[in-house]
Coordinates of N, CA and C in Angstrom, one line a residue:
Chain A
A18 N -10.4 -7.2 45.2 CA -11.7 -6.6 45.5 C -12.3 -7.2 46.7
Q19 N -13.1 -6.4 47.4 CA -13.7 -6.9 48.6 C -14.9 -7.7 48.3
K20 N -15.1 -8.7 49.2 CA -16.3 -9.6 49.0 C -16.9 -10.0 50.3
I21 N -18.2 -10.0 50.4 CA -18.9 -10.4 51.6 C -19.8 -11.6 51.2
T22 N -19.7 -12.6 52.1 CA -20.5 -13.8 51.8 C -21.4 -14.1 53.0
Q23 N -22.7 -14.2 52.7 CA -23.7 -14.7 53.7 C -24.4 -15.9 53.1
T24 N -24.1 -17.0 53.7 CA -24.5 -18.3 53.2 C -25.9 -18.8 53.6
Q25 N -26.5 -18.1 54.5 CA -27.8 -18.5 55.0 C -28.9 -17.6 54.4
P26 N -29.6 -18.1 53.4 CA -30.6 -17.2 52.8 C -31.8 -17.0 53.7
G27 N -32.1 -18.0 54.6 CA -33.2 -17.8 55.5 C -32.9 -18.5 56.8
M28 N -33.4 -17.9 57.9 CA -33.2 -18.5 59.2 C -34.5 -18.3 60.0
F29 N -34.8 -19.3 60.9 CA -36.0 -19.3 61.8 C -35.4 -19.3 63.2
V30 N -36.1 -18.6 64.1 CA -35.7 -18.6 65.5 C -37.0 -18.5 66.3
Q31 N -37.0 -19.1 67.5 CA -38.2 -18.9 68.4 C -38.0 -17.6 69.2
E32 N -39.1 -17.0 69.4 CA -39.1 -15.8 70.2 C -38.4 -16.1 71.5
K33 N -37.5 -15.1 72.0 CA -36.8 -15.1 73.2 C -35.5 -16.0 73.1
E34 N -35.3 -16.7 72.0 CA -34.1 -17.4 71.8 C -33.0 -16.5 71.1
A35 N -31.8 -17.0 71.2 CA -30.7 -16.3 70.5 C -30.5 -16.9 69.1
V36 N -30.0 -16.1 68.2 CA -29.7 -16.5 66.8 C -28.4 -15.9 66.3
T37 N -27.7 -16.7 65.5 CA -26.4 -16.2 64.9 C -26.6 -16.2 63.4
L38 N -26.3 -15.1 62.8 CA -26.3 -14.9 61.4 C -24.9 -14.8 60.9
D39 N -24.5 -15.6 59.9 CA -23.1 -15.8 59.5 C -22.7 -14.7 58.5
C40 N -21.5 -14.3 58.5 CA -20.9 -13.4 57.5 C -19.4 -13.7 57.4
T41 N -18.9 -14.0 56.3 CA -17.5 -14.1 56.0 C -17.1 -13.0 55.0
Y42 N -15.9 -12.6 55.0 CA -15.4 -11.5 54.2 C -14.1 -11.8 53.6
D43 N -13.8 -11.1 52.6 CA -12.4 -11.2 51.9 C -12.0 -9.8 51.6
T44 N -10.8 -9.5 52.0 CA -10.2 -8.2 51.6 C -8.7 -8.3 51.8
S45 N -8.0 -7.5 51.0 CA -6.5 -7.5 51.2 C -6.1 -6.2 52.0
D46 N -7.0 -5.4 52.3 CA -6.7 -4.2 53.1 C -6.5 -4.6 54.6
P47 N -5.5 -4.1 55.2 CA -5.3 -4.3 56.6 C -6.2 -3.6 57.5
S48 N -6.7 -2.5 57.0 CA -7.7 -1.7 57.7 C -9.0 -1.7 57.1
Y49 N -10.0 -2.2 57.8 CA -11.4 -2.3 57.2 C -12.4 -2.2 58.3
G50 N -13.6 -2.1 57.9 CA -14.7 -2.0 58.9 C -15.9 -2.9 58.4
L51 N -16.6 -3.5 59.4 CA -17.7 -4.3 59.1 C -18.9 -3.8 59.7
F52 N -20.0 -3.8 59.0 CA -21.3 -3.3 59.5 C -22.4 -4.4 59.3
W53 N -23.4 -4.3 60.2 CA -24.6 -5.1 60.0 C -25.7 -4.1 59.9
Y54 N -26.6 -4.3 58.9 CA -27.8 -3.5 58.7 C -29.0 -4.4 58.7
K55 N -30.1 -3.9 59.2 CA -31.4 -4.6 59.2 C -32.3 -3.9 58.1
Q56 N -33.0 -4.7 57.3 CA -33.9 -4.1 56.3 C -35.3 -4.7 56.5
P57 N -36.2 -4.0 57.2 CA -37.6 -4.6 57.3 C -38.3 -4.5 55.9
S58 N -39.5 -5.0 55.9 CA -40.2 -5.1 54.6 C -40.5 -3.7 54.1
S59 N -40.5 -2.7 54.9 CA -40.7 -1.3 54.5 C -39.5 -0.8 53.6
G60 N -38.4 -1.4 53.7 CA -37.3 -1.1 52.8 C -36.1 -0.3 53.3
E61 N -36.3 0.5 54.4 CA -35.2 1.3 54.8 C -34.1 0.4 55.5
M62 N -32.8 0.8 55.4 CA -31.7 0.1 55.9 C -31.4 0.7 57.3
I63 N -31.4 -0.1 58.3 CA -31.2 0.4 59.7 C -29.9 -0.1 60.2
F64 N -29.0 0.8 60.6 CA -27.7 0.4 61.1 C -27.8 -0.3 62.5
L65 N -27.1 -1.4 62.6 CA -27.2 -2.2 63.9 C -25.9 -2.1 64.7
I66 N -24.7 -2.4 64.0 CA -23.5 -2.6 64.8 C -22.3 -2.4 63.8
Y67 N -21.2 -2.0 64.4 CA -20.0 -1.8 63.6 C -18.8 -2.5 64.3
Q68 N -17.9 -3.1 63.5 CA -16.6 -3.6 64.1 C -15.5 -3.2 63.2
G69 N -14.5 -2.5 63.8 CA -13.3 -2.1 63.1 C -12.3 -3.2 63.1
S70 N -11.4 -3.3 62.1 CA -10.5 -4.4 62.0 C -9.4 -4.4 63.1
Y71 N -9.2 -3.2 63.7 CA -8.2 -3.1 64.8 C -8.8 -3.0 66.2
D72 N -10.1 -3.2 66.2 CA -10.8 -3.2 67.5 C -10.4 -4.4 68.3
Q73 N -10.0 -4.2 69.5 CA -9.6 -5.4 70.4 C -10.7 -6.2 70.9
Q74 N -11.9 -5.6 71.1 CA -13.0 -6.3 71.6 C -14.1 -6.4 70.6
N75 N -14.9 -7.5 70.8 CA -16.1 -7.6 69.9 C -17.1 -6.5 70.2
A76 N -17.7 -6.0 69.2 CA -18.7 -4.9 69.4 C -20.0 -5.5 70.0
T77 N -20.6 -4.6 70.8 CA -22.0 -5.0 71.3 C -22.8 -3.7 71.3
E78 N -24.1 -3.9 71.0 CA -25.1 -2.8 71.0 C -26.4 -3.4 71.4
G79 N -26.7 -3.3 72.7 CA -27.9 -3.8 73.2 C -28.0 -5.3 73.0
R80 N -29.0 -5.8 72.3 CA -29.2 -7.2 72.1 C -28.3 -7.7 71.0
Y81 N -27.6 -6.8 70.3 CA -26.8 -7.2 69.2 C -25.3 -7.3 69.6
S82 N -24.7 -8.4 69.2 CA -23.2 -8.5 69.4 C -22.6 -9.1 68.1
L83 N -21.4 -8.8 68.0 CA -20.7 -9.2 66.8 C -19.6 -10.2 67.2
N84 N -19.6 -11.4 66.7 CA -18.6 -12.4 67.0 C -17.5 -12.3 65.9
F85 N -16.5 -11.5 66.2 CA -15.4 -11.1 65.2 C -14.3 -12.1 65.3
Q86 N -14.0 -12.9 64.3 CA -12.9 -13.8 64.3 C -12.0 -13.4 63.1
K87 N -11.0 -12.6 63.4 CA -10.2 -12.0 62.3 C -9.5 -13.1 61.5
A88 N -8.9 -14.0 62.1 CA -8.1 -15.1 61.4 C -9.0 -15.9 60.5
R89 N -10.2 -16.1 60.9 CA -11.1 -16.8 60.0 C -11.9 -15.9 59.1
K90 N -11.7 -14.6 59.2 CA -12.4 -13.6 58.4 C -13.9 -13.8 58.5
S91 N -14.4 -13.9 59.7 CA -15.8 -14.0 59.9 C -16.3 -12.9 60.9
A92 N -17.5 -12.4 60.7 CA -18.1 -11.4 61.5 C -19.5 -11.7 61.7
N93 N -19.8 -12.7 62.5 CA -21.2 -13.1 62.7 C -22.0 -12.2 63.6
L94 N -23.2 -12.0 63.3 CA -24.1 -11.2 64.2 C -24.9 -12.1 65.1
V95 N -24.9 -11.8 66.4 CA -25.6 -12.6 67.4 C -26.8 -11.7 67.9
I96 N -28.0 -12.2 67.8 CA -29.1 -11.4 68.3 C -29.6 -12.2 69.5
S97 N -29.6 -11.6 70.7 CA -30.1 -12.3 71.9 C -31.6 -12.0 72.1
A98 N -32.2 -12.9 72.8 CA -33.6 -12.7 73.2 C -34.5 -12.2 72.0
S99 N -34.6 -12.9 71.0 CA -35.2 -12.5 69.7 C -36.7 -12.0 70.0
Q100 N -37.1 -11.0 69.3 CA -38.4 -10.5 69.3 C -39.1 -10.6 68.0
L101 N -40.4 -10.6 68.0 CA -41.1 -10.7 66.7 C -40.7 -9.5 65.7
G102 N -40.4 -8.4 66.3 CA -40.0 -7.3 65.5 C -38.6 -7.4 64.9
D103 N -37.9 -8.4 65.2 CA -36.6 -8.7 64.6 C -36.7 -9.4 63.3
S104 N -37.9 -9.8 62.9 CA -38.1 -10.4 61.6 C -37.8 -9.4 60.5
A105 N -36.9 -9.7 59.7 CA -36.4 -8.8 58.7 C -35.3 -9.4 57.9
M106 N -34.8 -8.7 56.8 CA -33.6 -9.1 56.1 C -32.4 -8.4 56.8
Y107 N -31.3 -9.2 57.0 CA -30.1 -8.7 57.6 C -28.9 -8.8 56.6
F108 N -28.3 -7.6 56.5 CA -27.1 -7.5 55.6 C -25.8 -7.3 56.3
C109 N -24.8 -8.0 56.0 CA -23.4 -7.7 56.4 C -22.8 -6.9 55.3
A110 N -22.0 -5.9 55.7 CA -21.3 -5.0 54.7 C -19.9 -4.7 55.2
M111 N -19.1 -4.4 54.2 CA -17.7 -4.0 54.5 C -17.5 -2.6 53.9
R112 N -16.8 -1.8 54.7 CA -16.4 -0.4 54.3 C -15.2 -0.5 53.5
E113 N -15.2 0.2 52.3 CA -14.0 0.4 51.5 C -13.8 1.9 51.2
V114 N -12.6 2.4 51.5 CA -12.4 3.8 51.3 C -12.3 4.0 49.8
T115 N -13.0 5.0 49.3 CA -13.0 5.3 47.9 C -11.9 6.2 47.5
T116 N -11.6 6.3 46.2 CA -10.5 7.2 45.7 C -10.8 8.6 46.1
G117 N -12.1 9.0 46.3 CA -12.4 10.3 46.7 C -12.4 10.5 48.2
G118 N -12.1 9.5 49.0 CA -12.0 9.6 50.5 C -13.3 9.2 51.2
G119 N -14.3 8.8 50.4 CA -15.6 8.3 51.0 C -15.5 6.9 51.5
N120 N -16.5 6.4 52.0 CA -16.6 5.0 52.5 C -17.7 4.3 51.9
K121 N -17.5 3.7 50.7 CA -18.6 2.9 50.1 C -18.7 1.6 50.7
L122 N -19.9 1.1 50.8 CA -20.2 -0.2 51.4 C -20.4 -1.3 50.4
T123 N -19.8 -2.5 50.6 CA -20.0 -3.7 49.8 C -20.8 -4.6 50.7
F124 N -22.0 -5.0 50.2 CA -23.0 -5.8 50.9 C -23.0 -7.2 50.5
G125 N -23.3 -8.1 51.4 CA -23.6 -9.5 51.1 C -25.0 -9.6 50.5
T126 N -25.5 -10.8 50.3 CA -26.8 -11.0 49.7 C -27.9 -11.1 50.8
G127 N -27.5 -11.1 52.0 CA -28.5 -11.0 53.1 C -29.0 -12.3 53.6
T128 N -29.6 -12.3 54.8 CA -30.2 -13.4 55.4 C -31.6 -13.0 55.9
Q129 N -32.6 -13.7 55.5 CA -34.0 -13.3 55.9 C -34.3 -14.1 57.2
L130 N -34.5 -13.3 58.3 CA -34.8 -13.9 59.6 C -36.2 -13.8 59.9
K131 N -36.8 -15.0 60.4 CA -38.2 -15.0 60.8 C -38.2 -15.5 62.2
V132 N -38.8 -14.6 63.1 CA -39.0 -15.0 64.5 C -40.4 -15.5 64.7
E133 N -40.4 -16.7 65.3 CA -41.7 -17.4 65.5 C -42.1 -17.4 67.0
L134 N -43.4 -17.5 67.2 CA -43.9 -17.6 68.6 C -43.6 -19.0 69.2
Chain B
D3 N -39.2 15.1 61.3 CA -38.3 13.9 61.0 C -37.0 14.5 60.4
T4 N -35.9 14.1 61.0 CA -34.6 14.7 60.5 C -33.8 13.6 59.8
G5 N -34.3 12.5 59.4 CA -33.6 11.5 58.7 C -33.5 11.8 57.2
V6 N -32.9 10.8 56.5 CA -32.8 11.0 55.0 C -34.1 10.7 54.4
S7 N -34.5 11.6 53.5 CA -35.8 11.4 52.8 C -35.5 11.3 51.3
Q8 N -36.4 10.5 50.7 CA -36.3 10.3 49.2 C -37.7 10.4 48.6
N9 N -37.7 11.0 47.4 CA -38.9 11.1 46.7 C -38.7 10.9 45.2
P10 N -39.7 10.3 44.5 CA -40.8 9.6 45.1 C -40.5 8.3 45.7
R11 N -41.4 7.7 46.4 CA -41.2 6.4 47.0 C -41.3 5.3 46.0
H12 N -42.2 5.5 45.1 CA -42.5 4.6 44.0 C -42.6 5.3 42.7
K13 N -42.0 4.7 41.6 CA -42.1 5.3 40.3 C -42.3 4.1 39.3
I14 N -43.4 4.2 38.5 CA -43.6 3.3 37.4 C -43.5 4.1 36.1
T15 N -42.7 3.6 35.2 CA -42.5 4.3 34.0 C -42.4 3.3 32.8
K16 N -42.6 3.8 31.6 CA -42.5 2.9 30.4 C -41.0 3.0 29.9
R17 N -40.6 1.9 29.4 CA -39.3 1.8 28.8 C -39.0 2.9 27.8
G18 N -37.9 3.5 28.0 CA -37.5 4.7 27.1 C -37.7 6.0 27.7
Q19 N -38.5 6.1 28.8 CA -38.8 7.4 29.4 C -37.6 7.7 30.4
N20 N -37.6 9.0 30.7 CA -36.6 9.5 31.6 C -37.2 9.6 33.0
V21 N -36.5 9.3 34.1 CA -37.0 9.5 35.4 C -35.9 10.2 36.3
T22 N -36.4 10.9 37.3 CA -35.5 11.6 38.2 C -35.9 11.4 39.6
F23 N -35.0 11.0 40.5 CA -35.2 10.8 41.9 C -34.5 11.9 42.7
R24 N -35.1 12.2 43.9 CA -34.5 13.2 44.7 C -34.1 12.6 46.1
C25 N -33.0 13.0 46.7 CA -32.6 12.6 48.0 C -32.3 13.8 48.8
D26 N -32.9 13.9 50.0 CA -32.5 15.0 50.9 C -31.8 14.3 52.1
P27 N -30.5 14.6 52.3 CA -29.7 14.0 53.3 C -30.0 14.6 54.7
I28 N -29.4 14.1 55.7 CA -29.4 14.7 57.0 C -28.6 16.0 56.9
S29 N -29.2 17.1 57.4 CA -28.7 18.4 57.1 C -27.2 18.6 57.3
E30 N -26.6 18.1 58.4 CA -25.2 18.4 58.7 C -24.3 17.4 58.0
H31 N -24.8 16.4 57.2 CA -24.0 15.4 56.6 C -23.4 16.0 55.2
N32 N -22.1 15.9 55.1 CA -21.5 16.4 53.8 C -21.3 15.3 52.8
R33 N -21.4 14.0 53.2 CA -21.2 12.9 52.3 C -22.6 12.3 51.9
L34 N -22.7 12.0 50.6 CA -23.9 11.4 50.1 C -23.6 10.3 49.2
Y35 N -24.3 9.2 49.3 CA -24.1 8.0 48.5 C -25.4 7.6 47.8
W36 N -25.3 7.0 46.6 CA -26.4 6.4 46.0 C -26.0 4.9 45.8
Y37 N -27.0 4.0 46.1 CA -26.9 2.6 45.9 C -28.1 2.1 45.1
R38 N -27.9 0.9 44.5 CA -29.1 0.3 43.8 C -29.2 -1.1 44.3
Q39 N -30.5 -1.5 44.6 CA -30.7 -2.8 45.2 C -31.8 -3.5 44.3
T40 N -31.3 -4.6 43.7 CA -32.3 -5.5 42.9 C -32.8 -6.6 43.8
L41 N -33.9 -7.2 43.3 CA -34.6 -8.2 44.1 C -33.7 -9.3 44.6
G42 N -33.6 -9.6 45.9 CA -32.9 -10.7 46.4 C -31.4 -10.4 46.5
Q43 N -31.0 -9.2 46.3 CA -29.6 -8.9 46.4 C -29.4 -7.8 47.5
G44 N -28.1 -7.6 47.9 CA -27.8 -6.5 48.7 C -27.6 -5.2 47.9
P45 N -27.6 -4.1 48.5 CA -27.4 -2.8 47.7 C -26.0 -2.8 47.1
E46 N -25.9 -2.2 45.9 CA -24.6 -2.0 45.2 C -24.3 -0.5 45.1
F47 N -23.1 -0.1 45.3 CA -22.7 1.3 45.3 C -22.8 1.8 43.9
L48 N -23.3 3.0 43.7 CA -23.4 3.7 42.4 C -22.5 4.9 42.4
T49 N -22.6 5.8 43.3 CA -21.8 7.0 43.3 C -21.7 7.7 44.6
Y50 N -20.8 8.6 44.8 CA -20.5 9.3 46.1 C -20.2 10.7 45.8
F51 N -20.8 11.6 46.7 CA -20.5 13.0 46.7 C -19.9 13.4 48.0
Q52 N -19.0 14.3 48.0 CA -18.6 15.0 49.2 C -18.9 16.5 48.9
N53 N -19.8 17.0 49.7 CA -20.4 18.4 49.4 C -21.0 18.3 47.9
E54 N -20.6 19.2 47.1 CA -21.2 19.2 45.7 C -20.4 18.4 44.7
A55 N -19.2 17.9 45.2 CA -18.3 17.3 44.2 C -18.6 15.8 44.2
Q56 N -18.8 15.3 42.9 CA -19.0 13.8 42.7 C -17.6 13.2 42.6
L57 N -17.2 12.5 43.6 CA -15.8 12.0 43.7 C -15.6 10.6 43.2
E58 N -16.7 9.8 43.1 CA -16.5 8.4 42.6 C -17.8 8.0 42.0
K59 N -17.6 7.2 40.9 CA -18.7 6.6 40.2 C -18.4 5.1 39.9
S60 N -19.4 4.3 40.2 CA -19.2 2.9 39.9 C -19.3 2.6 38.4
R61 N -18.8 1.5 38.0 CA -19.0 1.1 36.6 C -20.4 0.7 36.3
L62 N -21.2 0.5 37.4 CA -22.6 0.2 37.2 C -23.3 1.5 36.6
L63 N -22.8 2.6 36.9 CA -23.4 3.9 36.5 C -23.1 4.1 35.0
S64 N -24.0 3.6 34.1 CA -23.8 3.8 32.7 C -24.0 5.3 32.3
D65 N -23.8 5.5 31.0 CA -23.9 6.9 30.5 C -25.3 7.4 30.6
R66 N -26.3 6.5 30.8 CA -27.7 6.9 30.9 C -28.0 7.5 32.3
F67 N -27.1 7.3 33.2 CA -27.3 7.7 34.6 C -26.5 9.0 34.8
S68 N -27.1 9.9 35.5 CA -26.4 11.1 35.9 C -26.9 11.5 37.3
A69 N -26.0 11.9 38.1 CA -26.3 12.4 39.5 C -25.7 13.7 39.7
E70 N -26.4 14.5 40.5 CA -25.9 15.8 40.9 C -26.2 16.1 42.3
R71 N -25.5 17.1 42.8 CA -25.7 17.6 44.2 C -25.3 19.1 44.1
P72 N -26.1 19.9 43.5 CA -25.8 21.2 43.1 C -25.3 22.2 44.2
K73 N -25.8 22.1 45.3 CA -25.4 23.1 46.4 C -24.9 22.3 47.6
G74 N -24.5 21.1 47.4 CA -24.0 20.3 48.5 C -25.1 19.9 49.5
S75 N -26.4 20.0 49.1 CA -27.4 19.6 50.0 C -28.2 18.4 49.4
F76 N -29.3 18.7 48.8 CA -30.1 17.5 48.2 C -29.3 17.0 46.9
S77 N -29.7 15.8 46.5 CA -29.1 15.2 45.3 C -30.2 14.7 44.4
T78 N -29.9 14.7 43.1 CA -30.8 14.0 42.2 C -30.1 13.0 41.4
L79 N -30.8 11.9 41.1 CA -30.3 10.8 40.2 C -31.3 10.7 39.1
E80 N -30.8 10.9 37.9 CA -31.6 10.8 36.7 C -31.2 9.6 35.8
I81 N -32.2 8.9 35.4 CA -31.9 7.8 34.4 C -32.6 8.2 33.1
Q82 N -31.9 8.2 32.1 CA -32.4 8.5 30.7 C -32.7 7.2 30.0
R83 N -33.7 7.3 29.1 CA -34.0 6.1 28.3 C -34.0 4.8 29.1
T84 N -34.9 4.8 30.1 CA -35.0 3.7 31.0 C -35.1 2.3 30.3
E85 N -34.6 1.3 30.9 CA -34.6 -0.1 30.4 C -35.2 -0.9 31.5
Q86 N -35.8 -2.1 31.1 CA -36.4 -2.9 32.1 C -35.4 -3.4 33.2
G87 N -34.1 -3.5 32.8 CA -33.1 -3.8 33.7 C -32.8 -2.8 34.8
D88 N -33.3 -1.6 34.6 CA -33.2 -0.5 35.6 C -34.1 -0.7 36.8
S89 N -35.1 -1.6 36.6 CA -36.0 -1.8 37.7 C -35.3 -2.2 39.0
A90 N -35.5 -1.5 40.0 CA -34.7 -1.7 41.3 C -35.2 -0.8 42.3
M91 N -34.6 -0.9 43.5 CA -34.8 0.0 44.6 C -33.5 0.9 44.6
Y92 N -33.7 2.2 44.5 CA -32.6 3.1 44.6 C -32.5 3.8 45.9
L93 N -31.4 3.5 46.6 CA -31.3 4.0 48.0 C -30.2 5.1 48.1
C94 N -30.5 6.1 48.9 CA -29.6 7.2 49.2 C -29.2 7.1 50.6
A95 N -27.9 7.4 50.9 CA -27.4 7.4 52.2 C -26.6 8.6 52.4
S96 N -26.5 9.1 53.7 CA -25.6 10.2 54.0 C -24.8 9.9 55.2
S97 N -23.7 10.6 55.3 CA -22.9 10.5 56.5 C -22.0 11.7 56.8
L98 N -21.5 11.8 57.9 CA -20.5 12.8 58.2 C -19.2 12.5 57.5
G99 N -18.4 13.5 57.3 CA -17.1 13.3 56.8 C -16.0 13.4 57.8
G100 N -14.8 13.6 57.5 CA -13.7 13.8 58.4 C -13.3 12.5 59.1
L101 N -12.9 12.7 60.3 CA -12.2 11.6 61.0 C -13.1 10.9 62.1
A102 N -14.4 10.9 61.8 CA -15.3 10.2 62.7 C -14.9 8.7 62.7
Y103 N -15.3 8.1 63.8 CA -14.8 6.7 64.0 C -15.1 5.8 62.8
Y104 N -16.4 5.8 62.4 CA -16.6 4.9 61.3 C -17.6 5.5 60.3
N105 N -17.9 6.8 60.5 CA -18.8 7.5 59.5 C -20.0 6.7 59.1
E106 N -20.8 6.3 60.0 CA -22.0 5.5 59.8 C -22.8 6.1 58.7
Q107 N -23.3 5.3 57.8 CA -24.2 5.8 56.7 C -25.6 5.6 57.2
F108 N -26.4 6.7 57.0 CA -27.8 6.6 57.4 C -28.6 6.6 56.0
F109 N -29.4 5.6 55.9 CA -30.1 5.4 54.6 C -31.5 6.0 54.6
G110 N -32.0 6.4 53.5 CA -33.3 6.8 53.2 C -34.2 5.6 53.0
P111 N -35.5 5.8 52.8 CA -36.4 4.7 52.6 C -36.4 4.1 51.2
G112 N -35.7 4.8 50.3 CA -35.6 4.3 48.9 C -36.7 4.7 48.0
T113 N -36.3 4.7 46.7 CA -37.3 4.8 45.6 C -37.3 3.6 44.8
R114 N -38.5 3.0 44.7 CA -38.7 1.7 44.0 C -39.1 2.1 42.5
L115 N -38.2 1.7 41.6 CA -38.5 2.0 40.2 C -39.0 0.7 39.5
T116 N -40.1 0.8 38.8 CA -40.5 -0.3 37.9 C -40.6 0.2 36.5
V117 N -39.9 -0.4 35.6 CA -39.9 -0.1 34.2 C -40.7 -1.1 33.4
L118 N -41.7 -0.7 32.8 CA -42.6 -1.6 32.1 C -42.2 -1.8 30.6

């Protein structure tokens, strides 16, 4: 079974600084995908970035980048130039192909990020 | 607004009552997912539809839970004889099918259920 581990329940960062949120995963599938989602206090899950297991380069999306270390089974999210609006819960998730051909997501327990002035 | 919508946003019910939630996915998305999120946890997969066919159900989905997507558009999730343990946020997500790169799932705002 797939498993996602996020060991940082809470993180603080100063505005304009960079922060790294940790994620490790476990799977026996050679083909997999890793996602990061942001969940503000309003509750909706906002997609941030995706990394496929066969991607040669680390994914980047604006201020978000994914530090993908396949041998260590880690997929850490790096947020550069933090903003107050980045304060939220962040979830790492892994895609698993279902028996019906869909892509169900297995989520970690999340990291609560607080950006301070 | 062309995102995923869910109604109601909040539902308070007494133990033993039945509740039904609705999800309207993004119109061109043929895949629809339901997840449940309890306090302090990440969402957990409940069930998956491709068009109107329910193709997978989690073991979390007990006999008291039923989901439908009658015409391959909106979906409903019904919980019968609610229990206090059913209190959670119920999230709906939709995505394209086929061979898209990663079939990103777009989430709705969720329905927060409180069972008294």
